[in-house]
Coordinates of N, CA and C and ligand atoms in Angstrom, one line a residue:
M1 N 143.3 25.0 -145.6 CA 144.2 25.6 -144.6 C 145.2 26.6 -145.3
A2 N 145.4 27.7 -144.6 CA 146.3 28.7 -145.2 C 147.7 28.1 -145.3
Q3 N 148.4 28.4 -146.4 CA 149.7 27.9 -146.5 C 150.7 28.7 -145.6
R4 N 151.5 28.0 -144.9 CA 152.4 28.6 -144.0 C 153.5 29.4 -144.8
R5 N 153.7 30.7 -144.4 CA 154.7 31.5 -145.0 C 156.1 31.0 -144.5
R6 N 157.0 30.7 -145.4 CA 158.2 30.1 -144.8 C 159.4 31.1 -144.7
G7 N 159.4 32.1 -145.6 CA 160.5 33.1 -145.6 C 160.4 34.0 -144.5
R8 N 161.4 34.8 -144.3 CA 161.5 35.9 -143.2 C 161.5 37.2 -143.9
F9 N 160.9 38.2 -143.3 CA 160.8 39.5 -143.8 C 161.4 40.5 -142.8
V10 N 162.5 41.1 -143.2 CA 163.3 42.0 -142.4 C 163.4 43.4 -143.0
T11 N 163.0 44.4 -142.3 CA 163.1 45.8 -142.9 C 164.1 46.6 -142.1
L12 N 164.8 47.5 -142.9 CA 165.7 48.5 -142.3 C 165.1 49.8 -142.4
E13 N 165.1 50.6 -141.4 CA 164.5 51.9 -141.4 C 165.4 52.9 -140.7
G14 N 165.1 54.2 -141.0 CA 165.8 55.3 -140.4 C 165.7 56.5 -141.2
G15 N 166.3 57.6 -140.7 CA 166.3 58.9 -141.4 C 167.3 58.9 -142.5
E16 N 167.6 60.1 -143.0 CA 168.6 60.2 -144.1 C 170.0 60.0 -143.6
G17 N 170.8 59.3 -144.5 CA 172.2 59.2 -144.2 C 172.5 58.2 -143.0
A18 N 171.6 57.3 -142.7 CA 171.8 56.4 -141.6 C 172.6 55.2 -142.0
G19 N 172.8 55.0 -143.3 CA 173.7 53.9 -143.8 C 172.9 52.6 -144.1
K20 N 171.6 52.8 -144.3 CA 170.7 51.6 -144.5 C 171.1 50.7 -145.7
S21 N 171.4 51.4 -146.8 CA 171.7 50.7 -148.0 C 172.9 49.8 -147.9
T22 N 174.0 50.4 -147.3 CA 175.2 49.7 -147.1 C 175.0 48.5 -146.2
Q23 N 174.3 48.8 -145.1 CA 174.1 47.7 -144.1 C 173.2 46.6 -144.7
L24 N 172.2 47.0 -145.5 CA 171.4 46.0 -146.1 C 172.2 45.0 -147.0
R25 N 173.1 45.6 -147.8 CA 174.0 44.8 -148.6 C 174.8 43.9 -147.8
R26 N 175.4 44.4 -146.7 CA 176.3 43.6 -145.9 C 175.5 42.5 -145.2
L27 N 174.3 42.8 -144.7 CA 173.5 41.8 -144.0 C 173.1 40.7 -145.0
A28 N 172.7 41.1 -146.2 CA 172.3 40.2 -147.3 C 173.4 39.2 -147.6
A29 N 174.7 39.7 -147.7 CA 175.8 38.9 -148.0 C 176.0 37.9 -146.9
W30 N 175.9 38.3 -145.6 CA 176.1 37.4 -144.5 C 175.0 36.4 -144.5
L31 N 173.8 36.8 -144.6 CA 172.7 35.8 -144.6 C 172.7 34.8 -145.7
R32 N 173.1 35.3 -146.9 CA 173.1 34.4 -148.1 C 174.1 33.3 -147.8
S33 N 175.1 33.5 -147.1 CA 176.1 32.4 -146.9 C 175.5 31.4 -145.9
I34 N 174.4 31.7 -145.3 CA 173.8 30.8 -144.3 C 172.5 30.2 -144.8
V35 N 171.6 31.1 -145.3 CA 170.3 30.6 -145.7 C 170.1 30.5 -147.2
G36 N 171.0 31.0 -148.0 CA 170.9 30.9 -149.5 C 170.1 31.9 -150.1
D37 N 168.8 31.7 -150.2 CA 167.9 32.6 -151.0 C 167.5 33.9 -150.2
V38 N 168.2 35.0 -150.6 CA 167.9 36.3 -149.9 C 167.6 37.3 -151.0
V39 N 166.5 38.0 -150.9 CA 166.1 39.0 -151.8 C 166.4 40.4 -151.2
E40 N 167.2 41.2 -151.9 CA 167.4 42.6 -151.4 C 166.5 43.5 -152.2
T41 N 165.7 44.3 -151.5 CA 164.8 45.2 -152.2 C 164.7 46.6 -151.4
R42 N 163.9 47.5 -151.9 CA 163.8 48.8 -151.3 C 162.5 49.5 -151.6
E43 N 162.2 50.5 -150.7 CA 161.0 51.3 -151.0 C 161.4 52.8 -150.9
P44 N 160.7 53.7 -151.5 CA 159.8 53.4 -152.6 C 160.5 52.6 -153.7
G45 N 159.9 51.6 -154.3 CA 160.5 50.8 -155.4 C 160.4 49.4 -155.1
G46 N 161.3 48.6 -155.7 CA 161.3 47.2 -155.5 C 160.5 46.3 -156.4
S47 N 159.8 47.0 -157.3 CA 159.1 46.3 -158.4 C 159.1 47.3 -159.6
A48 N 158.8 46.8 -160.8 CA 158.9 47.8 -161.9 C 158.0 48.9 -161.8
G49 N 156.7 48.6 -161.4 CA 155.7 49.7 -161.2 C 156.1 50.7 -160.1
A50 N 156.5 50.1 -159.0 CA 156.9 50.9 -157.8 C 158.1 51.8 -158.1
E51 N 159.0 51.2 -158.9 CA 160.2 52.1 -159.2 C 159.8 53.3 -160.1
Q52 N 158.7 53.1 -160.9 CA 158.2 54.3 -161.6 C 157.6 55.3 -160.7
I53 N 156.8 54.8 -159.7 CA 156.2 55.7 -158.7 C 157.3 56.4 -157.9
R54 N 158.4 55.7 -157.6 CA 159.5 56.3 -156.9 C 160.0 57.6 -157.5
G55 N 160.1 57.6 -158.9 CA 160.5 58.8 -159.6 C 159.6 60.0 -159.3
L56 N 158.4 59.7 -159.0 CA 157.5 60.8 -158.7 C 157.7 61.4 -157.3
L57 N 158.3 60.6 -156.4 CA 158.4 60.9 -155.0 C 159.7 61.5 -154.6
V58 N 160.8 61.1 -155.2 CA 162.1 61.5 -154.7 C 162.7 62.6 -155.4
A59 N 162.1 63.1 -156.5 CA 162.6 64.2 -157.2 C 161.6 65.4 -157.3
G60 N 162.1 66.5 -157.6 CA 161.2 67.7 -157.9 C 161.0 68.6 -156.7
D61 N 160.0 69.5 -156.8 CA 159.8 70.5 -155.8 C 159.3 69.8 -154.5
I62 N 159.8 70.4 -153.4 CA 159.4 69.9 -152.0 C 157.9 69.9 -151.9
E63 N 157.2 71.0 -152.4 CA 155.8 71.1 -152.3 C 155.0 70.4 -153.4
R64 N 155.7 69.6 -154.1 CA 155.1 68.9 -155.2 C 153.7 68.2 -154.9
W65 N 153.7 67.5 -153.8 CA 152.5 66.8 -153.4 C 152.0 67.3 -152.0
D66 N 150.7 67.2 -151.9 CA 150.2 67.5 -150.5 C 150.5 66.2 -149.7
P67 N 150.6 66.3 -148.4 CA 151.1 65.1 -147.6 C 150.2 63.8 -147.8
L68 N 148.9 64.0 -147.9 CA 148.1 62.8 -148.1 C 148.3 62.2 -149.4
T69 N 148.4 63.0 -150.5 CA 148.6 62.4 -151.8 C 149.9 61.7 -151.8
E70 N 150.9 62.2 -151.1 CA 152.2 61.6 -151.0 C 152.1 60.2 -150.3
A71 N 151.4 60.2 -149.2 CA 151.2 58.9 -148.5 C 150.5 57.9 -149.4
L72 N 149.5 58.3 -150.2 CA 148.8 57.4 -151.1 C 149.7 56.9 -152.2
L73 N 150.6 57.7 -152.7 CA 151.6 57.3 -153.7 C 152.5 56.2 -153.0
H74 N 153.0 56.5 -151.8 CA 153.8 55.5 -151.2 C 153.1 54.2 -151.0
F75 N 151.8 54.2 -150.6 CA 151.1 53.0 -150.4 C 150.8 52.3 -151.7
A76 N 150.6 53.1 -152.8 CA 150.4 52.5 -154.1 C 151.6 51.7 -154.5
A77 N 152.8 52.4 -154.3 CA 154.0 51.7 -154.7 C 154.2 50.5 -153.8
R78 N 153.9 50.6 -152.5 CA 154.1 49.5 -151.6 C 153.2 48.3 -152.0
R79 N 152.0 48.5 -152.4 CA 151.1 47.5 -152.8 C 151.7 46.7 -153.9
D80 N 152.2 47.4 -154.9 CA 152.8 46.8 -156.1 C 154.0 46.0 -155.7
H81 N 154.8 46.6 -154.8 CA 156.1 45.9 -154.3 C 155.7 44.6 -153.6
L82 N 154.7 44.7 -152.8 CA 154.3 43.5 -152.0 C 153.8 42.4 -152.9
V83 N 152.9 42.8 -153.8 CA 152.3 41.7 -154.7 C 153.3 41.1 -155.7
K84 N 154.1 42.0 -156.2 CA 155.0 41.5 -157.3 C 156.4 40.9 -156.8
T85 N 156.8 41.4 -155.7 CA 158.2 41.1 -155.2 C 158.2 40.3 -153.9
I86 N 157.6 41.0 -152.8 CA 157.8 40.5 -151.5 C 157.0 39.1 -151.3
L87 N 155.7 39.1 -151.5 CA 155.0 37.9 -151.2 C 155.4 36.7 -152.0
P88 N 155.7 36.8 -153.3 CA 156.2 35.7 -154.1 C 157.5 35.2 -153.5
A89 N 158.4 36.1 -153.1 CA 159.7 35.6 -152.5 C 159.5 34.9 -151.2
L90 N 158.6 35.4 -150.4 CA 158.4 34.8 -149.1 C 157.7 33.4 -149.3
A91 N 156.8 33.4 -150.3 CA 156.1 32.1 -150.5 C 157.1 31.0 -151.0
R92 N 158.2 31.4 -151.6 CA 159.1 30.3 -152.1 C 160.1 30.0 -151.0
G93 N 160.0 30.7 -149.9 CA 160.9 30.5 -148.7 C 162.1 31.4 -148.6
A94 N 162.2 32.4 -149.5 CA 163.3 33.3 -149.4 C 163.2 34.3 -148.2
W95 N 164.4 34.8 -147.8 CA 164.4 35.9 -146.9 C 164.3 37.2 -147.7
V96 N 163.5 38.1 -147.3 CA 163.4 39.4 -148.0 C 163.9 40.5 -147.1
L97 N 164.9 41.2 -147.6 CA 165.4 42.4 -146.8 C 165.0 43.6 -147.5
S98 N 164.3 44.5 -146.9 CA 163.8 45.7 -147.6 C 164.4 47.0 -146.9
D99 N 165.0 47.8 -147.8 CA 165.5 49.1 -147.3 C 164.3 50.0 -147.3
R100 N 163.7 50.2 -146.2 CA 162.4 50.9 -145.9 C 161.2 50.0 -146.2
F101 N 160.1 50.3 -145.4 CA 158.8 49.7 -145.6 C 157.8 50.7 -145.0
A102 N 156.7 50.2 -144.5 CA 155.6 51.1 -144.1 C 155.9 52.0 -142.9
D103 N 156.9 51.6 -142.0 CA 157.3 52.6 -140.9 C 157.8 53.9 -141.5
S104 N 158.3 53.9 -142.7 CA 158.8 55.1 -143.3 C 157.6 56.1 -143.6
T105 N 156.5 55.5 -144.0 CA 155.3 56.3 -144.3 C 154.8 56.9 -142.9
M106 N 154.8 56.1 -141.9 CA 154.3 56.6 -140.6 C 155.3 57.7 -140.1
A107 N 156.6 57.5 -140.3 CA 157.5 58.5 -139.8 C 157.5 59.7 -140.6
Y108 N 157.7 59.6 -141.9 CA 157.8 60.8 -142.8 C 156.5 61.5 -143.0
Q109 N 155.5 60.7 -143.5 CA 154.2 61.4 -143.8 C 153.4 61.6 -142.5
G110 N 153.4 60.7 -141.6 CA 152.7 60.8 -140.4 C 153.3 61.8 -139.4
Y111 N 154.4 61.4 -138.7 CA 155.1 62.2 -137.8 C 155.7 63.5 -138.4
G112 N 156.2 63.3 -139.6 CA 156.9 64.4 -140.3 C 156.0 65.4 -140.8
H113 N 155.0 65.0 -141.6 CA 154.1 65.9 -142.3 C 152.7 66.0 -141.7
G114 N 152.5 65.3 -140.7 CA 151.2 65.5 -140.0 C 150.0 64.8 -140.6
V115 N 150.2 63.8 -141.4 CA 149.0 63.0 -141.9 C 148.5 62.2 -140.7
D116 N 147.2 62.2 -140.6 CA 146.5 61.5 -139.5 C 147.1 60.0 -139.4
R117 N 147.6 59.7 -138.2 CA 148.2 58.4 -138.1 C 147.2 57.2 -138.1
A118 N 146.0 57.4 -137.6 CA 145.0 56.4 -137.7 C 144.6 56.1 -139.2
S119 N 144.6 57.2 -140.0 CA 144.3 57.0 -141.4 C 145.5 56.2 -142.1
L120 N 146.7 56.4 -141.7 CA 147.8 55.7 -142.3 C 147.7 54.2 -141.8
A121 N 147.3 54.0 -140.6 CA 147.2 52.6 -140.1 C 146.1 51.9 -140.9
E122 N 145.0 52.6 -141.2 CA 143.9 52.1 -142.0 C 144.4 51.8 -143.5
L123 N 145.2 52.7 -144.0 CA 145.8 52.4 -145.4 C 146.6 51.2 -145.3
Y124 N 147.4 51.0 -144.3 CA 148.2 49.8 -144.1 C 147.3 48.5 -144.2
R125 N 146.2 48.6 -143.4 CA 145.3 47.4 -143.4 C 144.7 47.1 -144.8
I126 N 144.4 48.2 -145.5 CA 143.8 48.0 -146.8 C 144.9 47.5 -147.8
C127 N 146.0 48.0 -147.8 CA 147.1 47.7 -148.8 C 147.9 46.5 -148.5
V128 N 148.1 46.3 -147.2 CA 149.1 45.2 -146.8 C 148.3 44.1 -146.0
G129 N 147.3 44.5 -145.2 CA 146.6 43.5 -144.5 C 147.2 43.3 -143.1
T130 N 147.3 42.0 -142.7 CA 147.7 41.8 -141.3 C 149.2 41.4 -141.2
M131 N 149.9 41.2 -142.4 CA 151.3 40.8 -142.3 C 152.1 42.0 -141.9
R132 N 153.2 41.7 -141.1 CA 154.1 42.6 -140.6 C 155.5 42.1 -140.8
P133 N 156.5 43.0 -140.9 CA 157.9 42.5 -140.9 C 158.1 41.6 -139.7
D134 N 158.9 40.5 -139.9 CA 159.3 39.7 -138.7 C 160.3 40.5 -137.8
L135 N 161.0 41.4 -138.4 CA 162.0 42.2 -137.6 C 162.2 43.5 -138.4
T136 N 162.2 44.6 -137.6 CA 162.5 45.9 -138.2 C 163.7 46.5 -137.4
I137 N 164.7 46.8 -138.1 CA 165.9 47.4 -137.5 C 165.9 48.9 -137.9
I138 N 165.9 49.7 -136.8 CA 165.9 51.1 -137.0 C 167.3 51.7 -136.8
L139 N 167.9 52.3 -137.8 CA 169.2 52.9 -137.6 C 169.0 54.3 -137.2
D140 N 169.5 54.6 -136.0 CA 169.2 56.0 -135.4 C 170.5 56.8 -135.3
L141 N 170.4 58.0 -135.7 CA 171.5 59.0 -135.6 C 171.0 60.4 -135.6
P142 N 171.8 61.3 -135.0 CA 171.3 62.7 -135.0 C 171.1 63.2 -136.4
V143 N 170.1 64.1 -136.5 CA 169.6 64.5 -137.8 C 170.8 65.2 -138.6
A144 N 171.5 66.1 -137.9 CA 172.6 66.9 -138.6 C 173.6 65.9 -139.1
T145 N 174.0 64.9 -138.4 CA 175.0 63.9 -138.8 C 174.5 63.2 -140.1
G146 N 173.2 62.8 -140.0 CA 172.6 62.0 -141.2 C 172.6 62.9 -142.4
L147 N 172.1 64.1 -142.3 CA 171.9 65.0 -143.4 C 173.3 65.3 -144.0
A148 N 174.3 65.5 -143.2 CA 175.7 65.8 -143.7 C 176.2 64.6 -144.5
R149 N 175.9 63.4 -144.0 CA 176.4 62.2 -144.7 C 175.6 62.0 -146.0
A150 N 174.3 62.4 -146.0 CA 173.5 62.1 -147.2 C 173.7 63.2 -148.3
S151 N 174.2 64.4 -147.9 CA 174.3 65.5 -148.8 C 175.2 65.1 -150.0
G152 N 174.8 65.5 -151.2 CA 175.7 65.2 -152.3 C 175.5 63.8 -152.8
R153 N 174.5 63.1 -152.3 CA 174.2 61.7 -152.8 C 173.8 61.8 -154.3
G154 N 173.2 63.0 -154.6 CA 172.9 63.3 -156.0 C 171.9 62.5 -156.7
A155 N 172.1 62.2 -157.9 CA 171.2 61.5 -158.8 C 169.8 62.0 -158.8
G156 N 169.6 63.3 -158.4 CA 168.3 64.0 -158.4 C 167.3 63.4 -157.5
E157 N 167.8 62.7 -156.4 CA 166.9 62.0 -155.5 C 166.9 62.7 -154.1
D158 N 167.0 64.0 -154.1 CA 167.2 64.6 -152.8 C 166.0 65.4 -152.3
R159 N 164.8 65.1 -152.8 CA 163.6 65.9 -152.5 C 163.4 65.9 -150.9
Y160 N 163.5 64.7 -150.3 CA 163.3 64.7 -148.8 C 164.4 65.3 -148.1
E161 N 165.6 65.1 -148.6 CA 166.8 65.7 -147.8 C 166.7 67.2 -147.8
R162 N 166.0 67.8 -148.8 CA 165.9 69.3 -148.8 C 164.8 69.8 -147.8
M163 N 164.0 68.9 -147.2 CA 163.0 69.4 -146.3 C 163.7 69.9 -145.0
D164 N 163.0 70.7 -144.2 CA 163.7 71.4 -143.1 C 164.1 70.5 -141.9
L165 N 165.0 71.0 -141.1 CA 165.5 70.3 -140.0 C 164.4 69.8 -139.0
A166 N 163.4 70.7 -138.8 CA 162.4 70.3 -137.8 C 161.6 69.1 -138.3
F167 N 161.4 69.0 -139.6 CA 160.7 67.8 -140.2 C 161.5 66.6 -139.9
H168 N 162.9 66.7 -140.1 CA 163.7 65.5 -139.9 C 163.8 65.1 -138.4
E169 N 163.7 66.1 -137.6 CA 163.7 65.8 -136.1 C 162.4 65.1 -135.8
R170 N 161.3 65.5 -136.3 CA 160.0 64.8 -136.0 C 160.0 63.4 -136.5
L171 N 160.5 63.2 -137.7 CA 160.5 61.8 -138.2 C 161.5 60.9 -137.4
R172 N 162.6 61.5 -136.9 CA 163.5 60.7 -136.0 C 162.7 60.3 -134.8
D173 N 162.0 61.3 -134.1 CA 161.3 61.0 -132.9 C 160.2 59.9 -133.2
G174 N 159.6 60.0 -134.5 CA 158.6 59.1 -134.9 C 159.1 57.7 -134.9
F175 N 160.2 57.5 -135.5 CA 160.8 56.1 -135.6 C 161.0 55.6 -134.2
N176 N 161.5 56.4 -133.3 CA 161.8 56.0 -131.9 C 160.5 55.6 -131.2
E177 N 159.5 56.4 -131.5 CA 158.2 56.1 -130.8 C 157.6 54.7 -131.4
I178 N 157.7 54.6 -132.7 CA 157.3 53.3 -133.3 C 158.0 52.1 -132.6
A179 N 159.3 52.3 -132.4 CA 160.1 51.2 -131.8 C 159.6 51.0 -130.3
R180 N 159.3 52.0 -129.6 CA 158.8 51.9 -128.2 C 157.5 51.2 -128.2
N181 N 156.6 51.5 -129.2 CA 155.3 50.9 -129.2 C 155.3 49.4 -129.6
E182 N 156.3 49.0 -130.4 CA 156.4 47.6 -130.9 C 157.7 47.0 -130.6
P183 N 158.1 46.8 -129.4 CA 159.4 46.3 -129.0 C 159.6 44.9 -129.5
E184 N 158.5 44.1 -129.7 CA 158.7 42.7 -130.1 C 159.1 42.7 -131.6
R185 N 158.8 43.8 -132.3 CA 159.2 43.8 -133.8 C 160.4 44.6 -134.1
C186 N 160.6 45.7 -133.3 CA 161.6 46.7 -133.7 C 162.8 46.7 -132.7
V187 N 164.0 46.9 -133.3 CA 165.2 47.1 -132.6 C 165.9 48.3 -133.1
V188 N 166.3 49.2 -132.2 CA 167.0 50.5 -132.6 C 168.5 50.3 -132.4
I189 N 169.2 50.6 -133.4 CA 170.7 50.5 -133.4 C 171.3 51.8 -133.6
D190 N 172.4 52.1 -132.8 CA 173.1 53.4 -132.9 C 173.9 53.5 -134.2
A191 N 173.4 54.3 -135.1 CA 174.1 54.4 -136.4 C 175.2 55.4 -136.4
T192 N 175.6 55.9 -135.2 CA 176.8 56.8 -135.2 C 178.1 55.9 -135.1
L193 N 177.9 54.7 -134.7 CA 179.0 53.7 -134.6 C 179.6 53.5 -136.0
D194 N 180.8 53.0 -136.1 CA 181.4 52.9 -137.5 C 180.7 51.7 -138.2
E195 N 180.9 51.6 -139.5 CA 180.2 50.7 -140.3 C 180.3 49.3 -139.8
D196 N 181.5 48.8 -139.5 CA 181.7 47.4 -139.0 C 180.9 47.2 -137.7
A197 N 180.9 48.2 -136.8 CA 180.2 48.0 -135.5 C 178.7 47.9 -135.7
V198 N 178.2 48.7 -136.6 CA 176.8 48.7 -136.9 C 176.4 47.3 -137.6
H199 N 177.3 46.8 -138.5 CA 177.0 45.5 -139.1 C 177.0 44.4 -138.0
A200 N 178.0 44.5 -137.1 CA 178.1 43.5 -136.1 C 176.8 43.5 -135.2
A201 N 176.3 44.7 -134.9 CA 175.1 44.8 -134.1 C 173.9 44.2 -134.8
I202 N 173.8 44.5 -136.1 CA 172.7 44.0 -136.9 C 172.7 42.4 -137.0
V203 N 173.9 41.9 -137.2 CA 174.1 40.4 -137.3 C 173.7 39.8 -136.0
A204 N 174.2 40.4 -134.9 CA 173.8 39.8 -133.6 C 172.3 39.8 -133.3
T205 N 171.7 40.9 -133.8 CA 170.2 41.0 -133.6 C 169.5 39.9 -134.4
V206 N 169.9 39.8 -135.7 CA 169.3 38.8 -136.6 C 169.6 37.4 -136.1
A207 N 170.8 37.1 -135.7 CA 171.2 35.8 -135.2 C 170.3 35.4 -134.0
E208 N 170.1 36.4 -133.1 CA 169.4 36.1 -131.9 C 167.9 35.9 -132.2
R209 N 167.3 36.8 -133.0 CA 165.9 36.7 -133.3 C 165.5 35.4 -134.0
F210 N 166.4 34.9 -134.9 CA 166.0 33.8 -135.8 C 166.8 32.6 -135.6
A211 N 167.7 32.6 -134.6 CA 168.5 31.5 -134.4 C 169.3 31.0 -135.6
V212 N 169.8 32.0 -136.4 CA 170.7 31.7 -137.5 C 172.1 32.1 -137.1
S213 N 173.1 31.3 -137.5 CA 174.5 31.7 -137.1 C 175.4 31.2 -138.1
S214 N 176.5 31.9 -138.3 CA 177.5 31.5 -139.3 C 178.5 30.5 -138.7
A215 N 178.4 30.3 -137.4 CA 179.3 29.3 -136.7 C 179.0 27.9 -137.2
P216 N 180.1 27.1 -137.4 CA 179.8 25.7 -137.9 C 179.0 24.9 -137.0
Ligands
TMP301 P1 165.8 56.4 -149.7 O1 166.6 57.6 -149.8 O2 166.0 55.6 -148.5 O3 166.0 55.5 -151.0 O4 164.2 56.8 -149.7 C1 163.7 57.7 -150.5 C2 163.0 58.8 -149.7 O5 161.6 58.4 -149.6 C3 163.5 59.0 -148.3 O6 163.9 60.4 -148.2 C4 162.4 58.7 -147.4 C5 161.2 58.8 -148.3 N1 160.1 57.9 -147.9 C6 158.9 58.5 -147.4 O7 158.8 59.7 -147.2 N2 157.8 57.6 -147.1 C7 157.9 56.3 -147.4 O8 156.9 55.6 -147.1 C8 159.1 55.7 -147.9 C9 159.2 54.2 -148.2 C10 160.2 56.6 -148.2

């Protein structure tokens, strides 16, 4: 009999400057006080090998990779992240919170760069299988607002930010379409609200979905 997976897998998604990293940290702190074992991770990255692949993706010339090569690199990183970090954590009963997962490949490389979406779904099946996040929170905000917030983040990780506005508009529409197609998994939250209000909306969503609460 297959062993029952005990942990929960929650992903945060969205375009540039949506505040995912800050919100992930705050959600993790809140959850930790309730459920204890919470793993914070990110993509591309989240394992030693995937962090090395990240370096190939987030820096350098915009034209550095053709879109399909780029999608393959993201899935290679994802496979390593899944095997080394996510699945072991879920198996021991931890909650795993990931700053981005496969919806980012569908949005950025699929909707944004025009890689065939059926091929991306097939890559998902090959690399990830049938598992899905238990909940995906999409932080949505206008492209111009997000790019303004993200600009100057520095650290040489601005390859995607430098891509044109139309690209960012397509991926925003992509995330919203993904949410419409999978309403049982995805919740869209307005990321133009202030940080505390976004945190409160995320906590309310998680509390409702999983019946966890900080109330005594
Ligand atoms: P980050 O800025 O959220 O850390 O993510 C790094 C960049 O990688 C971000 O601009 C989005 C991009 N990305 C993709 O294009 N496809 C993917 O599958 C993932 C996970 C990220």
